[in-house]
Amino acid sequence: MANEKETIPGTLITLVIGITVTAVSIWYGQNNNLLPEQVSQQAPLVDDLFNIMVVIGTALFLVVEGAIVFTLIKFRHRPGDETDSQPVTGNFSLEIFWTAIPAFIVIGLGIYSVQVYNQMGGFDTGGNMAHHGHAPVQVASLPGSNGPLLAQGGDITYGLGANAEMGVRPADLTVDVAGMQYAWIFTYPDSGIISGELHVPIGQDVKLNLEAKDVLHAFWLPQFRIKQDVIPGQQTQLRFVATKTGTYPIVCAELCGSYHGGMRSQIIVHSPEDYQAWLEANTVAQAPGSEQTLATLTDSDRLAAFTHEFGMDHVGPTIAAHTHL
Amino acid sequence: MAQAQLPLQSPPPQEHTGHAHPEQWSWYHYFLYNTDHKVIGIQYLVTAFFFYLVAGVMALFMRAELATPDPDLLSPDVYNTLLTNHGTLMIFFWIVPAAIGGFGNYLVPLMIGAKDMAFPNLNAIAFWLNPISAVCLGISFLYGGAQAGWTSYPPLSIVTSPNGQSFWILSIALIGTSSILGALNFLVTIYKLKTPDMNWDELPLFCWAMVATSFLALFSTPVLAIGLIMLLFDINFGTGFFRPEMGGDVVVYQHLFWFYSHPAVYLMILPIFGVMSEIISTHARKPIFGYRAIAYSSLAICVVGLFVWVHHMFTSGTPPWMRMFFTISTLIVAVPTGVKIFGWVATLWGGKIRFTSPMLFAVGLLAMFVFGGLSGVTLGAAPFDLHVHDTYYVVAHFHYVLFGGSVFGLYAGIYHWFPKMTGRMYNETLGRIHFVLTFIGTNLTFLPMHSLGMQGMPRRVALYDPQFEFLNKVCTYGSILLGISVLPFLVNMIWSWSQGAPAGRNPWRSLTLEWQTSSPPAIENFDEEPIVWAGPYDYGIDTQSFEPDDPTVAEILAEVGQEMK
Ligand code: HEM
Ligand SMILES: [Cu+2]
Ligand SMILES: [Cu+2]
């Protein structure tokens, strides 16, 4: 470019810089510690994708920022010099080079993303067949053909479903999740348990059917790296396998009103025995007249039981106002 | 009227008696309806800057609230009102009008050697829609203000503060109309009024950027208007487009909104890219590297940018094919963006870089935009975006590109063209202090937000998990620094405007046409039809063609020499 004399030390320096940048980038890609604990099968997939992007990003960052800092020092204006610079107006092969490199990178990232998304259950392989008794619509639909864009709930469930490995097998545990200003309610259809916290067994294939009672919410499990908007009038779902016992946050990630920030809960991943114990304790506790209770409780009644846990008793009226849907 | 018939070969300046208006505008002309594109440009810049200050104060209140995890300073409703209107003002009342309305209007006619915009009256009307729109926004506050975020997703926007929301919609619809009118005007102006001896490949890159911007605005803004009007009807007139209980579909709103608002993010950066090309080339005294690549990449961004909007909706009601299609299109849009960045670095390489305030801000922009672009690529990958969507990671990304990018670019442009607009030099020392404070403040405020988002802090919250307190405190301190950083700028502008040293017509010895006329330019820009005697970036090429008989060149050199000391 700038007609610097290309001496051997020059190429040597380039080589050393190249190796250093590569080494630093790879190291940082593995050791950035930017993401929290991994608690689902999807988490390592997402993190690997992210870490690859960190490697590439760090390398590009170092090269470009390094070039900027270098030029600022090397090519700064010297006092008294009022002449113009060497008029270099372009360099075709260089421009092709720096168009092609990013193009290859992003195409590679694109392919890798599709793969990760598939492994996460994003294509819900067979999921719809298992649950709705017909072919997986959303994979086949193209824009224009009564496309999913205009789909009115019903057949199509958005979100993460079964991956290829799970196939058409139904999930081990299904939980119905209702999002409302400003709480999550978890209903276990198999046992009739209703809870303000999500309890799941480790290593089991869990499916969440997400439903919004009032406005948009988003169900986010940061340690599981999964999120799905909860949409009034449309079905959404998440499916995951927890890989570590413990208690982790559930966060609402879509602005849903004044106390959106307080719309937090917890997911408790149990060992199989603990989960059994929890199940029994709660089934017994809720057993007497549980059907009746279920039928007569309104959403706000159910919610009332949990609001105080969040220190949000004062949100009562708002909830009542918006649960008419 | 600015289009008054004038003899083509104007007499020498001192004999300008045939003009229908004064030689220079007086201060009060800037407060009135005026069709001169330069007056309008300055009107846009100053009003936009005022809204920037208002929105900035809102941000400071929000950061103060977020210094602690509990919602203890503001009531959460007020927090959401601030949040919504901070975003609204910054986007619709500051960056878009300052970049497009301000610099676009001021510079485009000058750069192409025209007397004014093609439709001066339309132009003035477009400007005056801004204050009217601001009044609507003001009225919305009387009703509690819009509280559903600048995105205003239903159903929340339907059920929360309906009157505030309605006036918010009116306000945005008006200002959207303003930008449609502006876009039309720019396209016609550049196409029709470009001085005949300027070839298309001699068009300054800022004008190319305005072409791309205007196409984008023209295609996408009406779609936003449709979405907002449907929302207005849902709120007030009982329709149910977005009311699920009436069979409406809330996700359709999101498509309509983002079909506009993704391009809108480019509306906020493409003109800035144009500003960058002008400044970097001039202050490095080197031709822009890859003129064509930079011009075409603007157009490429504009075309591809129309097909990426669903990347804001990866977690919404979107089917898998859509998430994947838009992952790929989004990643592709990073390529033309990268081409520009590399082009600017290559322009700097081998230049003679002056660390003037405009150049400092331009280089600061370059440094931060690289980072924002890289985080943008990570967001484009849907599997990762599922994790960080609607978190502080996204907040960090868009502040790197919007504050580190657009706002830095606006500052760079203001410093660069201040001598042209006012005829006076700004104070370089204050400008540099301003730069240093802003650069540190921006990184201190927005860098930690990446980590917050990835660790689990959602955006748009007034209360948060106490584990995030430390980093939030850091962000708050950064924002205080940013607040302080505005002071040297304000002092500099106000003082220099009246007291600064006279700048002369071309203090940067720049080659674009706006510098070949007086500072500030005469009312119809050029005393005689300007002659394009060099390409816009022909630094170091053909320097003899600096018309040797022009007495002002020697003057300029002397002046510049003094100022550099
Ligand atoms: C390399 C180029 C870029 C890419 C690939 C990119 C990608 C993205 C993606 C995927 C999102 C959605 C994140 C989410 O909500 O989950 C996003 C958000 C955003 N981006 Fe960028 N971006 C780029 C450059 C820019 C530029 C140049 C601007 C404006 C100057 C910008 C402004 C924004 C804004 C304002 C949002 C957030 C909108 C909101 O949700 O409120 N981005 N970007
Ligand atoms: Cu929420
Ligand atoms: Cu976008």
PDB file of N, CA and C in Angstrom, chain B residues 451-480:
ATOM      1  N   SER B 451     -21.267  -7.650  29.219  1.00  0.00           N
ATOM      2  CA  SER B 451     -21.183  -8.707  30.213  1.00  0.00           C
ATOM      3  C   SER B 451     -22.507  -8.859  30.962  1.00  0.00           C
ATOM      4  N   LEU B 452     -23.091  -7.727  31.347  1.00  0.00           N
ATOM      5  CA  LEU B 452     -24.369  -7.779  32.066  1.00  0.00           C
ATOM      6  C   LEU B 452     -25.397  -8.601  31.293  1.00  0.00           C
ATOM      7  N   GLY B 453     -25.492  -8.328  30.008  1.00  0.00           N
ATOM      8  CA  GLY B 453     -26.496  -9.020  29.211  1.00  0.00           C
ATOM      9  C   GLY B 453     -26.233 -10.515  29.145  1.00  0.00           C
ATOM     10  N   MET B 454     -25.003 -10.869  28.894  1.00  0.00           N
ATOM     11  CA  MET B 454     -24.700 -12.297  28.772  1.00  0.00           C
ATOM     12  C   MET B 454     -24.917 -13.022  30.094  1.00  0.00           C
ATOM     13  N   GLN B 455     -24.630 -12.324  31.206  1.00  0.00           N
ATOM     14  CA  GLN B 455     -24.785 -12.952  32.514  1.00  0.00           C
ATOM     15  C   GLN B 455     -26.238 -13.079  32.943  1.00  0.00           C
ATOM     16  N   GLY B 456     -27.134 -12.370  32.301  1.00  0.00           N
ATOM     17  CA  GLY B 456     -28.536 -12.584  32.637  1.00  0.00           C
ATOM     18  C   GLY B 456     -29.351 -11.350  32.964  1.00  0.00           C
ATOM     19  N   MET B 457     -28.848 -10.146  32.644  1.00  0.00           N
ATOM     20  CA  MET B 457     -29.660  -8.964  32.940  1.00  0.00           C
ATOM     21  C   MET B 457     -30.460  -8.548  31.711  1.00  0.00           C
ATOM     22  N   PRO B 458     -31.801  -8.585  31.814  1.00  0.00           N
ATOM     23  CA  PRO B 458     -32.618  -8.158  30.681  1.00  0.00           C
ATOM     24  C   PRO B 458     -32.579  -6.646  30.536  1.00  0.00           C
ATOM     25  N   ARG B 459     -32.983  -6.150  29.363  1.00  0.00           N
ATOM     26  CA  ARG B 459     -33.031  -4.704  29.173  1.00  0.00           C
ATOM     27  C   ARG B 459     -34.392  -4.173  29.604  1.00  0.00           C
ATOM     28  N   ARG B 460     -34.525  -2.859  29.632  1.00  0.00           N
ATOM     29  CA  ARG B 460     -35.796  -2.184  29.939  1.00  0.00           C
ATOM     30  C   ARG B 460     -36.332  -2.553  31.313  1.00  0.00           C
ATOM     31  N   VAL B 461     -35.444  -2.604  32.295  1.00  0.00           N
ATOM     32  CA  VAL B 461     -35.883  -2.904  33.653  1.00  0.00           C
ATOM     33  C   VAL B 461     -35.473  -1.764  34.584  1.00  0.00           C
ATOM     34  N   ALA B 462     -36.337  -1.482  35.541  1.00  0.00           N
ATOM     35  CA  ALA B 462     -36.004  -0.458  36.540  1.00  0.00           C
ATOM     36  C   ALA B 462     -35.428  -1.112  37.780  1.00  0.00           C
ATOM     37  N   LEU B 463     -35.648  -2.408  37.938  1.00  0.00           N
ATOM     38  CA  LEU B 463     -35.094  -3.126  39.082  1.00  0.00           C
ATOM     39  C   LEU B 463     -34.431  -4.392  38.562  1.00  0.00           C
ATOM     40  N   TYR B 464     -33.391  -4.811  39.236  1.00  0.00           N
ATOM     41  CA  TYR B 464     -32.654  -5.953  38.702  1.00  0.00           C
ATOM     42  C   TYR B 464     -32.029  -6.755  39.828  1.00  0.00           C
ATOM     43  N   ASP B 465     -31.544  -7.912  39.470  1.00  0.00           N
ATOM     44  CA  ASP B 465     -30.945  -8.809  40.446  1.00  0.00           C
ATOM     45  C   ASP B 465     -29.698  -8.164  41.065  1.00  0.00           C
ATOM     46  N   PRO B 466     -29.587  -8.183  42.408  1.00  0.00           N
ATOM     47  CA  PRO B 466     -28.455  -7.509  43.055  1.00  0.00           C
ATOM     48  C   PRO B 466     -27.082  -7.988  42.586  1.00  0.00           C
ATOM     49  N   GLN B 467     -26.982  -9.180  42.017  1.00  0.00           N
ATOM     50  CA  GLN B 467     -25.671  -9.648  41.562  1.00  0.00           C
ATOM     51  C   GLN B 467     -25.072  -8.742  40.480  1.00  0.00           C
ATOM     52  N   PHE B 468     -25.935  -7.928  39.846  1.00  0.00           N
ATOM     53  CA  PHE B 468     -25.435  -7.089  38.757  1.00  0.00           C
ATOM     54  C   PHE B 468     -25.079  -5.679  39.204  1.00  0.00           C
ATOM     55  N   GLU B 469     -25.098  -5.457  40.514  1.00  0.00           N
ATOM     56  CA  GLU B 469     -24.980  -4.080  40.985  1.00  0.00           C
ATOM     57  C   GLU B 469     -23.648  -3.436  40.607  1.00  0.00           C
ATOM     58  N   PHE B 470     -22.552  -4.182  40.777  1.00  0.00           N
ATOM     59  CA  PHE B 470     -21.250  -3.548  40.574  1.00  0.00           C
ATOM     60  C   PHE B 470     -21.102  -2.977  39.164  1.00  0.00           C
ATOM     61  N   LEU B 471     -21.365  -3.832  38.162  1.00  0.00           N
ATOM     62  CA  LEU B 471     -21.182  -3.351  36.789  1.00  0.00           C
ATOM     63  C   LEU B 471     -22.139  -2.212  36.468  1.00  0.00           C
ATOM     64  N   ASN B 472     -23.336  -2.275  37.051  1.00  0.00           N
ATOM     65  CA  ASN B 472     -24.268  -1.175  36.812  1.00  0.00           C
ATOM     66  C   ASN B 472     -23.747   0.133  37.384  1.00  0.00           C
ATOM     67  N   LYS B 473     -23.079   0.039  38.520  1.00  0.00           N
ATOM     68  CA  LYS B 473     -22.482   1.255  39.090  1.00  0.00           C
ATOM     69  C   LYS B 473     -21.433   1.823  38.138  1.00  0.00           C
ATOM     70  N   VAL B 474     -20.614   0.922  37.590  1.00  0.00           N
ATOM     71  CA  VAL B 474     -19.604   1.388  36.634  1.00  0.00           C
ATOM     72  C   VAL B 474     -20.273   2.128  35.482  1.00  0.00           C
ATOM     73  N   CYS B 475     -21.337   1.520  34.936  1.00  0.00           N
ATOM     74  CA  CYS B 475     -22.045   2.164  33.821  1.00  0.00           C
ATOM     75  C   CYS B 475     -22.568   3.537  34.231  1.00  0.00           C
ATOM     76  N   THR B 476     -23.076   3.614  35.445  1.00  0.00           N
ATOM     77  CA  THR B 476     -23.615   4.895  35.897  1.00  0.00           C
ATOM     78  C   THR B 476     -22.519   5.948  35.996  1.00  0.00           C
ATOM     79  N   TYR B 477     -21.348   5.550  36.525  1.00  0.00           N
ATOM     80  CA  TYR B 477     -20.244   6.519  36.569  1.00  0.00           C
ATOM     81  C   TYR B 477     -19.862   6.960  35.163  1.00  0.00           C
ATOM     82  N   GLY B 478     -19.821   6.006  34.263  1.00  0.00           N
ATOM     83  CA  GLY B 478     -19.507   6.348  32.869  1.00  0.00           C
ATOM     84  C   GLY B 478     -20.490   7.364  32.318  1.00  0.00           C
ATOM     85  N   SER B 479     -21.765   7.170  32.646  1.00  0.00           N
ATOM     86  CA  SER B 479     -22.772   8.073  32.092  1.00  0.00           C
ATOM     87  C   SER B 479     -22.619   9.475  32.671  1.00  0.00           C
ATOM     88  N   ILE B 480     -22.166   9.558  33.931  1.00  0.00           N
ATOM     89  CA  ILE B 480     -21.927  10.892  34.506  1.00  0.00           C
ATOM     90  C   ILE B 480     -20.811  11.585  33.726  1.00  0.00           C
TER      91      ILE B 480
END
